[in-house]
Structures are given as structure tokens and as C-alpha cells.
Coordinates of N, CA and C in Angstrom, one line a residue:
Q1 N 0.8 -35.2 49.9 CA -0.5 -35.7 48.7 C -1.0 -34.4 48.7
V2 N -1.4 -33.5 48.1 CA -2.1 -31.9 47.7 C -3.8 -33.2 47.3
Q3 N -4.8 -32.7 48.2 CA -6.3 -33.6 48.4 C -7.2 -32.4 48.0
L4 N -7.6 -32.3 46.7 CA -8.4 -32.1 45.6 C -9.6 -33.2 45.8
V5 N -10.7 -32.8 46.7 CA -11.6 -33.8 46.7 C -13.0 -33.1 45.8
E6 N -13.0 -34.0 45.1 CA -14.5 -33.6 44.1 C -16.0 -34.1 44.0
S7 N -17.1 -33.8 43.8 CA -18.3 -34.6 44.3 C -19.2 -33.9 43.3
G8 N -19.9 -34.6 43.3 CA -21.3 -34.2 42.8 C -21.4 -35.0 40.9
G9 N -20.7 -35.7 40.9 CA -21.1 -36.6 39.6 C -22.3 -37.7 39.9
G10 N -22.5 -37.7 38.6 CA -24.0 -38.8 38.9 C -24.3 -39.1 36.6
S11 N -25.9 -39.7 37.4 CA -26.2 -40.2 35.8 C -27.3 -39.0 36.2
V12 N -27.2 -38.7 34.3 CA -27.9 -37.8 33.5 C -28.4 -38.2 32.5
Q13 N -30.1 -37.4 32.0 CA -30.4 -37.8 30.7 C -29.7 -36.6 29.7
A14 N -29.7 -37.0 28.4 CA -29.5 -35.7 28.2 C -30.0 -34.4 27.6
G15 N -29.4 -33.5 27.9 CA -30.1 -32.3 27.9 C -30.2 -31.7 29.4
G16 N -30.2 -32.5 30.4 CA -30.2 -32.0 31.3 C -28.6 -31.5 32.3
S17 N -28.4 -31.6 33.2 CA -27.5 -30.5 34.1 C -27.1 -31.2 35.1
L18 N -26.2 -30.9 35.6 CA -25.1 -31.3 37.2 C -24.1 -30.8 37.6
R19 N -24.0 -30.3 38.8 CA -23.0 -29.3 39.3 C -22.5 -29.9 40.1
L20 N -20.5 -30.0 39.6 CA -19.3 -30.5 40.4 C -18.6 -29.6 41.4
S21 N -18.6 -30.1 42.6 CA -17.4 -29.5 43.4 C -16.2 -29.9 43.3
C22 N -15.3 -29.1 43.8 CA -13.7 -29.2 44.1 C -13.5 -28.7 45.3
A23 N -12.9 -29.0 46.5 CA -12.6 -28.8 47.6 C -11.2 -28.9 47.6
A24 N -10.5 -27.4 47.8 CA -9.0 -27.6 48.0 C -8.5 -26.8 49.4
P25 N -7.3 -27.7 49.7 CA -7.0 -26.7 50.2 C -6.6 -25.1 50.3
G26 N -6.6 -24.5 51.3 CA -6.4 -23.1 51.3 C -5.0 -22.6 50.3
Y27 N -4.2 -23.2 50.7 CA -2.8 -22.4 50.1 C -2.6 -23.2 48.5
I28 N -3.7 -23.8 48.3 CA -4.0 -24.3 46.7 C -4.5 -23.5 46.1
Y29 N -5.9 -23.3 46.5 CA -7.0 -22.6 46.0 C -6.8 -21.0 45.4
S30 N -6.3 -20.8 47.0 CA -5.7 -19.3 47.1 C -4.2 -18.8 46.0
T31 N -3.6 -19.7 45.5 CA -2.6 -19.3 44.9 C -2.4 -19.8 44.1
M32 N -3.0 -20.6 43.5 CA -3.3 -21.4 42.0 C -4.6 -21.3 41.0
C33 N -3.7 -21.6 39.5 CA -5.5 -21.8 38.8 C -5.8 -23.3 38.9
M34 N -7.4 -23.0 39.0 CA -8.2 -24.2 39.5 C -8.8 -24.5 37.8
G35 N -8.8 -25.8 37.6 CA -9.4 -26.6 36.7 C -10.2 -27.7 36.4
W36 N -10.7 -28.3 35.9 CA -11.5 -29.6 35.5 C -10.9 -30.2 34.2
F37 N -10.9 -31.4 34.5 CA -10.2 -32.3 33.4 C -11.9 -33.5 33.3
R38 N -11.4 -34.0 31.6 CA -12.2 -35.3 31.7 C -11.6 -36.2 31.1
Q39 N -11.8 -37.6 31.5 CA -11.5 -38.7 30.8 C -12.4 -39.6 30.6
A40 N -12.4 -39.8 29.2 CA -13.6 -41.0 28.7 C -13.0 -42.2 28.3
P41 N -12.9 -43.3 28.8 CA -12.3 -44.7 28.1 C -12.1 -44.7 26.9
G42 N -10.7 -45.2 26.8 CA -10.5 -44.9 25.2 C -9.9 -43.8 24.4
K43 N -10.0 -42.5 25.3 CA -9.7 -40.9 24.7 C -8.9 -40.5 25.9
E44 N -8.4 -39.1 24.9 CA -7.2 -38.7 25.5 C -7.4 -37.8 27.1
R45 N -6.7 -37.4 28.0 CA -7.6 -37.0 29.2 C -7.8 -35.0 28.4
E46 N -9.0 -34.2 28.5 CA -9.3 -33.1 28.3 C -9.3 -32.7 29.0
G47 N -8.7 -30.8 28.7 CA -9.3 -29.9 29.7 C -10.3 -29.3 29.7
V48 N -11.4 -28.9 30.6 CA -12.9 -28.5 30.2 C -13.0 -27.1 30.6
A49 N -11.9 -26.9 31.7 CA -12.6 -25.5 32.0 C -11.1 -25.6 33.1
G50 N -11.2 -24.1 33.3 CA -9.9 -23.5 34.0 C -10.5 -21.7 34.4
I51 N -10.3 -21.3 35.7 CA -10.2 -20.1 36.3 C -9.0 -19.9 37.2
N52 N -8.6 -18.4 36.6 CA -7.1 -18.0 37.7 C -7.8 -18.0 39.1
T53 N -6.9 -17.5 39.9 CA -7.0 -17.0 41.1 C -8.2 -15.8 41.6
A54 N -8.2 -14.8 40.5 CA -9.0 -13.9 40.7 C -10.8 -14.1 40.4
G55 N -10.8 -15.4 39.8 CA -11.9 -15.6 39.3 C -12.7 -15.0 37.8
V56 N -11.5 -13.8 37.3 CA -11.7 -13.2 36.2 C -11.6 -13.9 35.2
S57 N -10.7 -14.4 34.9 CA -10.7 -15.5 33.2 C -10.7 -16.8 33.7
T58 N -11.5 -17.4 32.7 CA -12.1 -18.7 32.6 C -11.7 -18.8 31.1
Y59 N -11.3 -20.2 30.9 CA -10.5 -21.1 30.1 C -11.5 -22.6 29.9
Y60 N -12.3 -22.1 28.4 CA -12.8 -23.2 27.9 C -12.5 -24.1 26.7
P61 N -12.5 -25.4 25.8 CA -12.2 -25.8 25.1 C -14.0 -25.3 23.9
D62 N -13.6 -25.4 23.3 CA -14.9 -25.3 22.3 C -16.5 -26.1 22.4
S63 N -15.5 -27.7 22.9 CA -16.8 -28.6 22.9 C -17.4 -28.0 23.8
V64 N -17.0 -27.4 25.0 CA -18.1 -27.2 26.0 C -18.5 -25.8 26.3
K65 N -17.8 -25.0 25.4 CA -18.2 -23.4 25.6 C -19.5 -23.2 25.5
G66 N -19.8 -22.5 26.3 CA -21.5 -22.2 26.7 C -22.5 -22.8 27.0
R67 N -21.6 -24.0 27.5 CA -22.5 -25.3 28.2 C -22.1 -25.2 29.5
F68 N -20.8 -25.2 29.9 CA -20.5 -25.6 31.1 C -19.6 -24.2 31.9
T69 N -19.7 -23.7 32.9 CA -19.3 -22.9 33.6 C -18.7 -23.0 35.0
I70 N -17.3 -22.2 34.9 CA -16.7 -22.5 36.2 C -16.4 -21.7 37.1
S71 N -16.5 -21.4 38.4 CA -16.4 -20.6 39.3 C -15.8 -20.9 40.7
R72 N -15.4 -20.1 41.3 CA -14.9 -20.1 42.4 C -15.7 -19.9 43.5
D73 N -15.8 -20.3 45.2 CA -16.4 -19.7 46.1 C -15.5 -19.4 47.2
N74 N -14.4 -18.6 47.3 CA -13.7 -17.8 48.4 C -13.9 -18.4 50.0
A75 N -15.2 -18.3 50.3 CA -15.4 -18.4 51.5 C -15.5 -19.9 51.7
K76 N -15.4 -21.2 50.6 CA -15.6 -22.4 51.0 C -14.2 -22.9 50.2
N77 N -13.5 -22.5 49.7 CA -11.9 -23.0 49.5 C -12.6 -23.7 47.7
T78 N -13.4 -23.8 47.5 CA -14.5 -24.5 46.5 C -14.2 -24.0 45.4
V79 N -14.3 -24.9 44.1 CA -14.5 -24.6 42.7 C -15.8 -25.3 42.3
Y80 N -16.5 -24.6 41.5 CA -17.6 -25.8 40.7 C -17.5 -25.6 39.6
L81 N -18.3 -26.5 38.7 CA -18.3 -26.7 37.3 C -19.4 -26.7 37.0
Q82 N -20.7 -25.9 36.8 CA -22.0 -26.2 36.2 C -22.3 -26.2 34.6
M83 N -22.6 -27.7 34.1 CA -22.8 -28.3 33.4 C -24.0 -28.1 33.2
N84 N -24.5 -27.5 31.5 CA -25.9 -27.4 31.3 C -26.2 -28.3 29.6
S85 N -27.0 -28.1 29.6 CA -27.2 -29.0 28.0 C -26.3 -29.9 27.9
L86 N -26.6 -31.0 29.2 CA -25.3 -32.1 28.8 C -25.7 -33.4 27.7
K87 N -24.3 -34.1 26.8 CA -24.4 -34.8 25.8 C -24.2 -35.9 26.5
P88 N -23.9 -37.2 25.2 CA -23.7 -38.2 26.0 C -22.1 -38.2 25.9
E89 N -21.2 -37.6 24.6 CA -19.9 -37.4 24.5 C -19.1 -36.7 25.5
D90 N -20.2 -36.5 26.8 CA -19.9 -35.7 28.0 C -19.3 -36.6 28.9
T91 N -19.8 -37.5 28.5 CA -19.8 -38.7 29.9 C -18.1 -39.0 30.2
G92 N -17.9 -38.9 31.0 CA -16.5 -39.4 31.6 C -16.3 -39.3 33.1
M93 N -14.8 -39.0 33.7 CA -14.2 -39.5 35.1 C -14.0 -37.6 34.8
Y94 N -14.6 -37.2 35.7 CA -14.2 -35.7 35.7 C -13.6 -35.8 36.6
I95 N -12.0 -34.6 36.4 CA -10.8 -34.5 37.5 C -11.0 -33.3 38.0
C96 N -10.7 -32.7 39.0 CA -10.1 -31.3 39.2 C -8.6 -31.4 39.5
A97 N -8.5 -30.5 39.1 CA -7.0 -30.1 38.9 C -6.6 -28.4 39.4
A98 N -5.1 -28.5 39.7 CA -4.5 -27.2 40.0 C -3.0 -26.7 39.2
G99 N -2.5 -25.5 38.4 CA -1.6 -25.6 38.1 C -1.0 -23.8 38.5
P100 N -0.1 -23.5 38.0 CA 0.6 -22.3 38.1 C -0.1 -21.3 37.8
Q101 N -0.7 -20.1 38.6 CA -1.5 -19.3 37.5 C -1.1 -18.7 36.8
I102 N 0.3 -18.6 36.3 CA 1.4 -18.0 35.3 C 0.5 -19.3 34.3
G103 N 0.4 -18.6 33.3 CA -0.1 -19.5 32.1 C -1.2 -20.7 32.5
C104 N -2.2 -19.9 33.4 CA -3.4 -20.9 33.3 C -4.3 -20.7 32.0
G105 N -4.9 -21.7 32.3 CA -5.7 -22.0 31.0 C -4.8 -22.9 29.9
T106 N -3.4 -23.0 30.0 CA -2.7 -23.9 29.5 C -2.5 -25.1 30.1
W107 N -3.3 -26.3 29.3 CA -4.2 -27.5 30.1 C -2.5 -28.1 30.5
S108 N -1.9 -28.2 30.0 CA -0.4 -29.1 30.3 C 0.2 -28.6 31.5
L109 N 0.1 -27.4 31.6 CA 0.9 -27.2 33.3 C -0.2 -27.4 34.3
F110 N -1.2 -27.9 34.3 CA -1.9 -28.6 35.5 C -1.1 -29.4 36.1
D111 N -0.5 -29.6 37.6 CA 0.1 -30.9 37.5 C -1.0 -31.9 38.9
Y112 N -1.3 -31.1 40.1 CA -2.2 -31.2 40.8 C -3.2 -31.9 40.2
R113 N -4.1 -32.8 40.9 CA -5.1 -33.6 40.8 C -5.7 -34.1 41.6
G114 N -7.5 -34.7 41.6 CA -8.0 -35.0 42.7 C -8.3 -36.5 42.1
Q115 N -9.2 -37.4 42.8 CA -9.1 -39.0 42.1 C -10.7 -38.7 41.0
G116 N -11.0 -37.7 41.2 CA -11.9 -37.9 39.7 C -13.8 -38.2 40.5
T117 N -14.6 -37.4 39.6 CA -15.9 -37.7 39.8 C -17.1 -38.6 38.7
Q118 N -17.5 -39.5 38.5 CA -17.9 -40.0 37.3 C -19.2 -39.1 36.4
V119 N -19.1 -38.7 35.7 CA -20.4 -38.4 35.3 C -21.0 -39.6 33.6
T120 N -22.1 -39.4 33.7 CA -22.7 -40.6 32.8 C -24.0 -39.9 32.2
V121 N -23.9 -39.1 31.0 CA -24.9 -38.8 30.1 C -25.5 -39.9 29.3
S122 N -26.8 -39.9 29.6 CA -27.4 -41.0 28.6 C -28.3 -40.5 27.5
S123 N -28.5 -41.2 26.2 CA -29.3 -40.7 25.1 C -30.7 -41.3 25.3

């Protein structure tokens, strides 16, 4: 069982910021595309950020572009999601995921997933 461990969720008011962290095993972190999804009640799971192994290419849907930033820390095998200008519609369980490097940014290809961390944005 692959362990992707998320942290950093919480409650924040609209307009605020949060930074999520995802610690991954070394063999996953160094060879796979990493990303974040979110799952809100009654809604489909949505990919919100992806980053390739080199950390050069990043992927975002229009709903978060310009507000969310994904990054890697190679010394810590950790992926971060910086979320700024948060909106109530950003509320959900944020789930770290890993997928094949080829096709990085194609949300349907992600397979390994963590348990998630809850983000709640109040108006």
C-alpha cells in the first residue's frame, strides 16, 4: 500500500491562504507525476494541480489557475500546494495523488492516492 501523507488542511475565511503538504516515499516522489485532487460533497472529484518529476511543468484547471501553486521539495520528498485567495467553493477534501510521468497532467491517469486533508472556506 503506497503511503501518501497529507497535512495542512484547516478552516479559513474567504480570501485567506493555506499550504498543504504531501510526504511521499522516495521511489514514488522521484519517478512519478504528483498532484492534488479535491472532493466536495455531491460533486465529482476534481484535479486541481499537477507537477512533473523535474518540477518544471505544472498543470491547473481554470478554476484555480492564478490562485494555487504546486511545488516540490526534493530534500524532503514532499509536494506542496499553496492556496491563496480561497473561496467557499474551494471547500473539500484535498487528496494527494501520484501518476505516471508520461501523461502528467491527465487527471484520469493518477492512481496512487492519500487519505486526504479537509479544507473549509467560510464566507
